[in-house]
C-alpha positions as CSV (number, residue, x, y, z in Angstrom):
1,M,87.8,113.2,343.7
2,E,85.5,110.0,344.4
3,I,83.2,111.2,346.2
4,G,82.8,114.2,344.0
5,Y,82.5,112.4,341.2
6,W,79.5,110.3,343.0
7,I,77.8,113.5,344.0
8,V,77.8,114.9,340.5
9,A,76.8,111.4,338.8
10,G,74.0,111.2,341.3
11,L,72.5,113.8,340.6
12,L,72.9,114.3,336.9
13,G,71.6,110.2,337.3
14,V,68.8,111.3,339.0
15,F,68.1,114.2,337.0
16,Y,68.6,112.0,333.4
17,L,66.8,109.3,334.8
18,Y,63.4,110.9,335.6
19,A,63.6,113.2,332.3
20,G,64.5,110.3,330.1
21,G,61.6,107.9,332.0
22,K,59.0,110.6,330.9
23,K,60.1,111.5,327.8
24,A,59.9,107.6,327.3
25,V,56.7,106.8,328.2
26,Q,54.4,109.4,328.1
27,S,52.5,111.1,325.4
28,K,53.7,113.9,323.7
29,E,50.3,115.9,325.2
30,R,51.6,115.2,328.7
31,L,55.1,116.1,328.2
32,A,54.3,120.1,325.8
33,P,53.4,121.7,329.2
34,M,57.0,121.6,330.4
35,M,59.0,120.3,327.3
36,G,57.3,122.3,324.2
37,W,59.8,121.8,321.7
38,V,57.9,118.2,321.6
39,D,55.8,119.1,319.0
40,T,58.2,120.0,316.6
41,V,59.9,116.7,316.6
42,P,58.6,113.1,315.9
43,T,57.6,111.3,318.8
44,V,59.9,108.6,317.9
45,L,63.0,111.3,318.5
46,V,61.2,112.1,321.5
47,R,61.2,108.7,322.8
48,A,65.1,108.0,321.4
49,I,66.2,111.0,323.7
50,G,64.1,109.7,326.6
51,A,66.1,106.3,326.1
52,V,69.5,107.6,325.3
53,E,69.2,110.2,328.7
54,I,68.5,107.2,330.8
55,L,71.4,105.1,329.4
56,G,73.3,108.2,329.8
57,A,72.4,107.8,333.7
58,A,72.5,104.1,333.8
59,G,77.0,104.4,332.2
60,L,77.5,107.4,334.9
61,V,76.4,105.2,337.7
62,L,76.9,101.4,336.7
63,P,80.3,101.1,335.4
64,P,82.3,102.5,338.3
65,L,79.7,100.8,340.5
66,T,80.5,97.3,339.4
67,G,84.2,98.1,338.4
68,I,83.3,96.3,335.0
69,A,84.6,99.1,332.1
70,P,84.8,102.5,334.1
71,G,86.0,104.4,331.6
72,L,82.1,104.1,329.8
73,A,81.7,106.8,332.6
74,M,83.7,109.2,330.9
75,A,81.9,108.2,327.8
76,A,78.3,108.6,329.2
77,A,79.2,112.4,331.0
78,I,80.4,113.2,327.4
79,G,77.4,112.0,325.7
80,L,75.2,113.8,328.2
81,L,77.5,116.7,327.8
82,V,76.8,116.3,323.6
83,L,73.0,115.9,324.0
84,Q,72.9,119.0,326.3
85,V,74.6,121.1,323.7
86,L,72.1,120.2,321.3
87,A,69.5,120.5,323.4
88,T,70.5,124.3,323.7
89,A,71.4,124.7,320.0
90,L,67.4,123.4,319.9
91,H,66.0,125.8,322.3
92,L,68.1,128.8,320.6
93,S,66.9,128.3,317.5
94,R,63.3,128.6,318.6
95,S,63.9,131.7,320.7
96,E,63.5,130.1,323.8
97,V,66.9,131.5,325.5
98,K,65.2,131.9,329.3
99,E,64.9,127.7,329.1
100,T,68.8,127.2,328.3
101,G,69.6,127.9,332.2
102,L,69.1,124.6,332.9
103,N,70.9,123.0,329.7
104,V,73.8,125.3,330.7
105,A,73.7,123.7,334.3
106,L,73.7,120.3,333.0
107,I,76.7,121.2,330.3
108,V,78.8,122.1,333.7
109,L,78.1,119.0,336.0
110,A,78.4,117.0,332.5
111,A,81.8,118.1,332.5
112,V,82.5,118.0,335.8
113,A,81.4,114.1,335.6
114,A,84.1,113.3,332.4
115,W,87.1,115.7,334.6
116,L,86.0,113.5,337.6
117,A,85.8,110.0,336.3
118,T,89.4,110.6,334.4
119,T,91.0,111.4,337.4
120,W,90.1,108.2,339.3
């Protein structure tokens, strides 16, 4: 179970570190071609979402790695799951059904990470 957790947490961590980093530092104009929703929300919210994604990635990896408050890994996984549920709702409200596939995959991975974090 521990190996499974590290595989899932590693995948999620890399994805959220990359995506969150882009949202945290790039301009809305550079993000718009791949994230059409950034035009409809304030820049500060895009930056905040990026920061939450970076913190979520850190929360998946650092607590179990250091042994300090490993329960935070489960909280990080649940937080990322909630973030993706909200992202799916945003896409559906914009009639972007095709874009929800990645959200569903991330929801499943975050749920698996939360479950695996409780088993070891």
